[in-house]
């Protein structure tokens, strides 16, 4: 498919691009009371130097988007952050990514030297009012042995609390992983836990309208139709199951043999057939 043909699918409806792409996009950030509450609680836990925080939620529930919002907020506050989203990290890889994310230079790769350099840097940052934060996304995929090494960073303290704050974000399997015997000591360090809920029916409707409004700018009399009517859903699930059209009198949806919805225009609009399958 050519780029022009792909763009036609959305420009036909007055959209600049695909409003339901499965990849996280900060420009589409949609806040619910649950999101706002969790963001406020996480910011409070960071400011209180709680140490280790756990954020879990089903796949596609908006964890990464919430994490990105947290990173933006911390950046505006002048807080140093390191965002790590690589899976299957070894211990040395983890510490190197932490150093790189925080902008710390260490000539040695030895764990002891890295911890010593990082400890000195954290003390300096604390003296100027900084609260460095390490965020590990998709943490359920990180090896148990690597996660356990985070205890070394949590041992770095001052009279005012932990020198570095760590946020582990992942799917519910992360919480189950921390129940393993070898991770018992790390689990005991978790001072704050939160779980991102799925959207309610009303929130789902508002979420869809918000995404469309972001690209259209104003209502064009668009109608929305779902393949089913679930009671709750994750944002990613709906981004993969929505079709829409401007006017039910001039656009009639049909399904071809492969299950892709076809939108064919009639009456006053040019006769055009396009397939619309949002992934």
mmCIF file of C-alpha atoms in Angstrom:
data_model
loop_
_atom_site.group_PDB
_atom_site.id
_atom_site.type_symbol
_atom_site.label_atom_id
_atom_site.label_comp_id
_atom_site.label_asym_id
_atom_site.label_seq_id
_atom_site.Cartn_x
_atom_site.Cartn_y
_atom_site.Cartn_z
ATOM 1 C CA UNK A 1 0.000 0.000 0.000
ATOM 2 C CA UNK A 2 1.313 3.447 -0.913
ATOM 3 C CA UNK A 3 1.638 6.219 1.654
ATOM 4 C CA UNK A 4 -0.985 8.270 -0.200
ATOM 5 C CA UNK A 5 -3.494 5.411 -0.068
ATOM 6 C CA UNK A 6 -2.848 4.907 3.635
ATOM 7 C CA UNK A 7 -3.323 8.602 4.391
ATOM 8 C CA UNK A 8 -6.520 8.668 2.307
ATOM 9 C CA UNK A 9 -8.171 6.354 4.813
ATOM 10 C CA UNK A 10 -7.940 9.032 7.488
ATOM 11 C CA UNK A 11 -7.986 12.275 5.489
ATOM 12 C CA UNK A 12 -11.334 11.110 4.092
ATOM 13 C CA UNK A 13 -12.754 11.588 7.586
ATOM 14 C CA UNK A 14 -10.950 14.889 8.162
ATOM 15 C CA UNK A 15 -8.209 13.262 10.268
ATOM 16 C CA UNK A 16 -4.570 14.217 9.842
ATOM 17 C CA UNK A 17 -3.379 10.710 10.771
ATOM 18 C CA UNK A 18 -4.388 7.477 12.459
ATOM 19 C CA UNK A 19 -5.973 8.414 15.814
ATOM 20 C CA UNK A 20 -5.898 4.849 17.123
ATOM 21 C CA UNK A 21 -2.318 3.749 16.588
ATOM 22 C CA UNK A 22 -1.293 1.082 19.103
ATOM 23 C CA UNK A 23 2.011 2.813 19.930
ATOM 24 C CA UNK A 24 1.935 5.184 22.942
ATOM 25 C CA UNK A 25 1.718 8.847 21.920
ATOM 26 C CA UNK A 26 1.983 11.679 24.450
ATOM 27 C CA UNK A 27 -0.072 14.011 22.252
ATOM 28 C CA UNK A 28 -3.081 11.748 22.860
ATOM 29 C CA UNK A 29 -2.708 11.650 26.644
ATOM 30 C CA UNK A 30 -6.125 11.025 28.117
ATOM 31 C CA UNK A 31 -6.550 11.542 31.828
ATOM 32 C CA UNK A 32 -9.128 9.872 34.034
ATOM 33 C CA UNK A 33 -9.644 10.398 37.788
ATOM 34 C CA UNK A 34 -7.693 7.168 38.325
ATOM 35 C CA UNK A 35 -4.775 8.422 36.198
ATOM 36 C CA UNK A 36 -4.718 11.783 37.952
ATOM 37 C CA UNK A 37 -4.829 10.133 41.366
ATOM 38 C CA UNK A 38 -2.023 7.685 40.557
ATOM 39 C CA UNK A 39 0.153 10.428 39.065
ATOM 40 C CA UNK A 40 -0.318 12.607 42.152
ATOM 41 C CA UNK A 41 0.406 9.697 44.491
ATOM 42 C CA UNK A 42 3.558 8.729 42.611
ATOM 43 C CA UNK A 43 4.821 12.314 42.660
ATOM 44 C CA UNK A 44 4.157 12.468 46.397
ATOM 45 C CA UNK A 45 5.992 9.167 46.986
ATOM 46 C CA UNK A 46 8.976 10.456 45.006
ATOM 47 C CA UNK A 47 9.088 13.738 46.891
ATOM 48 C CA UNK A 48 8.822 11.834 50.185
ATOM 49 C CA UNK A 49 11.822 9.708 49.110
ATOM 50 C CA UNK A 50 9.928 6.458 49.585
ATOM 51 C CA UNK A 51 12.522 4.479 47.627
ATOM 52 C CA UNK A 52 10.832 1.695 45.641
ATOM 53 C CA UNK A 53 7.446 2.096 43.911
ATOM 54 C CA UNK A 54 5.415 -0.415 41.916
ATOM 55 C CA UNK A 55 3.019 0.463 39.078
ATOM 56 C CA UNK A 56 1.121 -2.403 37.431
ATOM 57 C CA UNK A 57 -1.682 -2.702 34.895
ATOM 58 C CA UNK A 58 -2.939 -4.906 32.115
ATOM 59 C CA UNK A 59 -1.266 -4.697 28.713
ATOM 60 C CA UNK A 60 -2.543 -1.607 26.907
ATOM 61 C CA UNK A 61 -4.049 0.003 30.014
ATOM 62 C CA UNK A 62 -1.876 3.107 29.611
ATOM 63 C CA UNK A 63 1.105 2.412 31.892
ATOM 64 C CA UNK A 64 3.711 3.670 29.442
ATOM 65 C CA UNK A 65 1.659 6.778 28.673
ATOM 66 C CA UNK A 66 1.304 7.463 32.407
ATOM 67 C CA UNK A 67 5.039 6.927 32.858
ATOM 68 C CA UNK A 68 5.736 9.401 30.054
ATOM 69 C CA UNK A 69 3.454 11.914 31.751
ATOM 70 C CA UNK A 70 5.363 11.340 34.994
ATOM 71 C CA UNK A 71 8.660 11.910 33.169
ATOM 72 C CA UNK A 72 7.356 15.164 31.672
ATOM 73 C CA UNK A 73 6.220 16.397 35.075
ATOM 74 C CA UNK A 74 9.529 15.517 36.718
ATOM 75 C CA UNK A 75 11.429 17.195 33.872
ATOM 76 C CA UNK A 76 9.463 20.426 34.366
ATOM 77 C CA UNK A 77 10.332 20.237 38.068
ATOM 78 C CA UNK A 78 14.034 19.907 37.260
ATOM 79 C CA UNK A 79 14.297 16.346 38.612
ATOM 80 C CA UNK A 80 17.009 14.064 37.205
ATOM 81 C CA UNK A 81 15.577 10.906 35.643
ATOM 82 C CA UNK A 82 16.714 7.721 33.945
ATOM 83 C CA UNK A 83 14.137 5.860 31.847
ATOM 84 C CA UNK A 84 14.962 2.215 31.090
ATOM 85 C CA UNK A 85 12.729 0.115 28.853
ATOM 86 C CA UNK A 86 15.016 -2.684 27.678
ATOM 87 C CA UNK A 87 14.190 -6.258 28.644
ATOM 88 C CA UNK A 88 16.604 -9.090 29.442
ATOM 89 C CA UNK A 89 19.063 -6.712 31.062
ATOM 90 C CA UNK A 90 22.108 -8.111 32.784
ATOM 91 C CA UNK A 91 23.347 -6.516 36.006
ATOM 92 C CA UNK A 92 26.178 -4.610 34.331
ATOM 93 C CA UNK A 93 23.839 -3.450 31.557
ATOM 94 C CA UNK A 94 21.355 -2.150 34.109
ATOM 95 C CA UNK A 95 23.912 -0.035 35.931
ATOM 96 C CA UNK A 96 25.347 1.296 32.682
ATOM 97 C CA UNK A 97 21.899 2.368 31.500
ATOM 98 C CA UNK A 98 21.310 4.049 34.875
ATOM 99 C CA UNK A 99 24.586 5.976 34.581
ATOM 100 C CA UNK A 100 23.853 6.975 31.002
ATOM 101 C CA UNK A 101 20.303 8.037 31.780
ATOM 102 C CA UNK A 102 21.371 10.203 34.710
ATOM 103 C CA UNK A 103 24.333 11.627 32.801
ATOM 104 C CA UNK A 104 26.949 10.206 35.168
ATOM 105 C CA UNK A 105 30.413 9.261 33.909
ATOM 106 C CA UNK A 106 32.275 6.265 35.278
ATOM 107 C CA UNK A 107 35.477 5.005 33.646
ATOM 108 C CA UNK A 108 35.196 1.573 35.262
ATOM 109 C CA UNK A 109 32.587 -1.120 34.589
ATOM 110 C CA UNK A 110 33.147 -2.832 37.930
ATOM 111 C CA UNK A 111 29.988 -2.865 39.995
ATOM 112 C CA UNK A 112 31.715 -1.577 43.110
ATOM 113 C CA UNK A 113 33.219 1.388 41.256
ATOM 114 C CA UNK A 114 29.897 2.185 39.599
ATOM 115 C CA UNK A 115 28.051 2.205 42.921
ATOM 116 C CA UNK A 116 30.732 4.389 44.514
ATOM 117 C CA UNK A 117 30.628 6.945 41.687
ATOM 118 C CA UNK A 118 26.845 6.931 41.657
ATOM 119 C CA UNK A 119 26.704 7.354 45.445
ATOM 120 C CA UNK A 120 28.938 10.417 45.272
ATOM 121 C CA UNK A 121 26.865 11.917 42.455
ATOM 122 C CA UNK A 122 23.575 11.283 44.302
ATOM 123 C CA UNK A 123 24.874 13.003 47.424
ATOM 124 C CA UNK A 124 25.814 16.040 45.345
ATOM 125 C CA UNK A 125 22.398 16.149 43.692
ATOM 126 C CA UNK A 126 20.618 15.810 47.024
ATOM 127 C CA UNK A 127 22.553 18.785 48.397
ATOM 128 C CA UNK A 128 21.099 20.984 45.623
ATOM 129 C CA UNK A 129 17.537 19.752 46.192
ATOM 130 C CA UNK A 130 17.353 17.143 43.430
ATOM 131 C CA UNK A 131 15.513 13.817 43.845
ATOM 132 C CA UNK A 132 16.866 11.509 41.110
ATOM 133 C CA UNK A 133 14.396 8.928 39.804
ATOM 134 C CA UNK A 134 14.996 5.671 37.923
ATOM 135 C CA UNK A 135 11.999 4.309 35.991
ATOM 136 C CA UNK A 136 12.118 0.771 34.598
ATOM 137 C CA UNK A 137 9.273 0.068 32.162
ATOM 138 C CA UNK A 138 8.112 -3.449 31.256
ATOM 139 C CA UNK A 139 9.917 -4.545 34.411
ATOM 140 C CA UNK A 140 8.210 -7.946 34.355
ATOM 141 C CA UNK A 141 10.633 -8.968 31.580
ATOM 142 C CA UNK A 142 13.788 -8.064 33.518
ATOM 143 C CA UNK A 143 15.586 -11.142 34.921
ATOM 144 C CA UNK A 144 15.029 -11.769 38.630
ATOM 145 C CA UNK A 145 18.756 -11.599 39.335
ATOM 146 C CA UNK A 146 18.983 -8.156 37.767
ATOM 147 C CA UNK A 147 15.962 -6.850 39.675
ATOM 148 C CA UNK A 148 17.453 -8.053 42.948
ATOM 149 C CA UNK A 149 20.554 -5.920 42.353
ATOM 150 C CA UNK A 150 18.358 -2.829 42.723
ATOM 151 C CA UNK A 151 18.708 -3.350 46.467
ATOM 152 C CA UNK A 152 22.244 -1.989 46.144
ATOM 153 C CA UNK A 153 20.840 1.319 44.923
ATOM 154 C CA UNK A 154 18.131 1.347 47.595
ATOM 155 C CA UNK A 155 20.827 1.006 50.253
ATOM 156 C CA UNK A 156 22.096 4.471 49.310
ATOM 157 C CA UNK A 157 20.514 6.724 51.932
ATOM 158 C CA UNK A 158 20.808 10.022 53.755
ATOM 159 C CA UNK A 159 19.138 11.191 56.973
ATOM 160 C CA UNK A 160 16.306 12.569 54.794
ATOM 161 C CA UNK A 161 15.549 9.283 53.002
ATOM 162 C CA UNK A 162 16.614 7.308 49.935
ATOM 163 C CA UNK A 163 19.068 9.020 47.620
ATOM 164 C CA UNK A 164 17.446 7.538 44.519
ATOM 165 C CA UNK A 165 13.816 6.701 43.841
ATOM 166 C CA UNK A 166 12.969 3.664 41.697
ATOM 167 C CA UNK A 167 9.691 3.065 39.856
ATOM 168 C CA UNK A 168 9.033 -0.430 38.496
ATOM 169 C CA UNK A 169 6.247 -0.406 35.894
ATOM 170 C CA UNK A 170 4.888 -3.549 34.319
ATOM 171 C CA UNK A 171 2.066 -5.988 33.751
ATOM 172 C CA UNK A 172 0.448 -7.906 36.642
ATOM 173 C CA UNK A 173 3.091 -10.602 36.151
ATOM 174 C CA UNK A 174 5.564 -8.198 37.753
ATOM 175 C CA UNK A 175 3.776 -8.414 41.094
ATOM 176 C CA UNK A 176 3.746 -12.192 40.805
ATOM 177 C CA UNK A 177 7.440 -12.190 39.946
ATOM 178 C CA UNK A 178 8.273 -10.245 43.089
ATOM 179 C CA UNK A 179 6.638 -13.010 45.125
ATOM 180 C CA UNK A 180 9.473 -15.357 44.246
ATOM 181 C CA UNK A 181 11.644 -16.459 47.152
ATOM 182 C CA UNK A 182 14.804 -14.950 45.634
ATOM 183 C CA UNK A 183 13.099 -11.552 45.368
ATOM 184 C CA UNK A 184 11.580 -11.517 48.854
ATOM 185 C CA UNK A 185 13.989 -8.884 50.170
ATOM 186 C CA UNK A 186 13.320 -6.613 47.194
ATOM 187 C CA UNK A 187 9.566 -7.012 47.604
ATOM 188 C CA UNK A 188 9.884 -5.961 51.241
ATOM 189 C CA UNK A 189 11.416 -2.683 50.010
ATOM 190 C CA UNK A 190 8.310 -1.742 48.012
ATOM 191 C CA UNK A 191 6.829 1.242 49.851
ATOM 192 C CA UNK A 192 4.156 2.240 47.358
ATOM 193 C CA UNK A 193 1.948 0.051 45.150
ATOM 194 C CA UNK A 194 -0.666 1.092 42.622
ATOM 195 C CA UNK A 195 -2.576 -0.627 39.844
ATOM 196 C CA UNK A 196 -3.979 1.113 36.792
ATOM 197 C CA UNK A 197 -7.617 0.050 36.252
ATOM 198 C CA UNK A 198 -9.296 -0.551 32.900
ATOM 199 C CA UNK A 199 -11.604 2.125 31.501
ATOM 200 C CA UNK A 200 -15.273 2.226 32.428
ATOM 201 C CA UNK A 201 -17.853 2.457 29.593
ATOM 202 C CA UNK A 202 -18.195 6.221 30.112
ATOM 203 C CA UNK A 203 -14.416 6.699 30.207
ATOM 204 C CA UNK A 204 -14.056 4.578 27.072
ATOM 205 C CA UNK A 205 -16.467 6.833 25.181
ATOM 206 C CA UNK A 206 -14.648 9.956 26.393
ATOM 207 C CA UNK A 207 -11.299 8.387 25.491
ATOM 208 C CA UNK A 208 -12.389 7.745 21.904
ATOM 209 C CA UNK A 209 -13.889 11.223 21.478
ATOM 210 C CA UNK A 210 -10.718 12.764 22.924
ATOM 211 C CA UNK A 211 -8.515 10.996 20.372
ATOM 212 C CA UNK A 212 -10.731 12.052 17.481
ATOM 213 C CA UNK A 213 -10.962 15.634 18.723
ATOM 214 C CA UNK A 214 -7.164 15.856 19.002
ATOM 215 C CA UNK A 215 -6.833 15.361 15.242
ATOM 216 C CA UNK A 216 -10.081 16.869 13.948
ATOM 217 C CA UNK A 217 -10.151 19.869 16.289
ATOM 218 C CA UNK A 218 -13.926 20.086 16.272
ATOM 219 C CA UNK A 219 -16.891 17.794 15.838
ATOM 220 C CA UNK A 220 -17.796 16.968 12.238
ATOM 221 C CA UNK A 221 -20.901 15.019 13.072
ATOM 222 C CA UNK A 222 -18.903 11.795 13.211
ATOM 223 C CA UNK A 223 -20.567 8.632 14.376
ATOM 224 C CA UNK A 224 -18.847 5.841 16.216
ATOM 225 C CA UNK A 225 -19.565 2.159 16.030
ATOM 226 C CA UNK A 226 -17.986 -0.680 17.979
ATOM 227 C CA UNK A 227 -17.768 -4.290 16.906
ATOM 228 C CA UNK A 228 -19.009 -5.193 20.396
ATOM 229 C CA UNK A 229 -20.162 -3.446 23.519
ATOM 230 C CA UNK A 230 -17.877 -4.460 26.367
ATOM 231 C CA UNK A 231 -18.412 -3.215 29.884
ATOM 232 C CA UNK A 232 -14.766 -2.291 30.391
ATOM 233 C CA UNK A 233 -11.661 -2.148 28.229
ATOM 234 C CA UNK A 234 -8.059 -1.070 27.986
ATOM 235 C CA UNK A 235 -7.182 1.830 25.667
ATOM 236 C CA UNK A 236 -5.049 -0.381 23.419
ATOM 237 C CA UNK A 237 -7.877 -2.878 23.008
ATOM 238 C CA UNK A 238 -10.195 -0.165 21.689
ATOM 239 C CA UNK A 239 -7.541 1.299 19.414
ATOM 240 C CA UNK A 240 -7.620 -2.031 17.628
ATOM 241 C CA UNK A 241 -11.388 -2.491 17.356
ATOM 242 C CA UNK A 242 -12.943 0.791 16.257
ATOM 243 C CA UNK A 243 -14.429 1.912 12.978
ATOM 244 C CA UNK A 244 -16.153 5.190 12.316
ATOM 245 C CA UNK A 245 -17.763 7.136 9.517
ATOM 246 C CA UNK A 246 -19.114 10.647 9.017
ATOM 247 C CA UNK A 247 -22.712 10.187 7.996
ATOM 248 C CA UNK A 248 -24.742 7.013 8.197
ATOM 249 C CA UNK A 249 -26.928 8.110 5.305
ATOM 250 C CA UNK A 250 -24.027 8.512 2.903
ATOM 251 C CA UNK A 251 -21.589 5.923 4.222
ATOM 252 C CA UNK A 252 -22.522 2.273 4.632
ATOM 253 C CA UNK A 253 -20.144 -0.168 6.352
ATOM 254 C CA UNK A 254 -19.702 -3.660 4.926
ATOM 255 C CA UNK A 255 -17.381 -6.499 5.828
ATOM 256 C CA UNK A 256 -15.393 -8.419 3.243
ATOM 257 C CA UNK A 257 -14.377 -12.053 3.481
ATOM 258 C CA UNK A 258 -11.207 -11.289 5.407
ATOM 259 C CA UNK A 259 -13.179 -9.432 8.077
ATOM 260 C CA UNK A 260 -11.958 -5.949 7.113
ATOM 261 C CA UNK A 261 -14.638 -3.289 7.245
ATOM 262 C CA UNK A 262 -15.357 -1.534 3.974
ATOM 263 C CA UNK A 263 -16.743 1.981 3.828
ATOM 264 C CA UNK A 264 -18.507 2.842 0.571
ATOM 265 C CA UNK A 265 -19.841 6.297 -0.142
ATOM 266 C CA UNK A 266 -23.170 6.904 -1.848
ATOM 267 C CA UNK A 267 -25.480 9.766 -2.832
ATOM 268 C CA UNK A 268 -23.893 13.202 -2.631
ATOM 269 C CA UNK A 269 -20.339 12.023 -1.928
ATOM 270 C CA UNK A 270 -17.983 10.649 -4.609
ATOM 271 C CA UNK A 271 -18.240 6.916 -5.091
ATOM 272 C CA UNK A 272 -15.234 5.611 -3.187
ATOM 273 C CA UNK A 273 -14.517 2.284 -1.560
ATOM 274 C CA UNK A 274 -11.880 2.132 1.148
ATOM 275 C CA UNK A 275 -11.002 -0.417 3.772
ATOM 276 C CA UNK A 276 -10.428 0.691 7.309
ATOM 277 C CA UNK A 277 -8.652 -1.635 9.658
ATOM 278 C CA UNK A 278 -7.172 0.141 12.635
ATOM 279 C CA UNK A 279 -4.359 -1.853 14.201
#
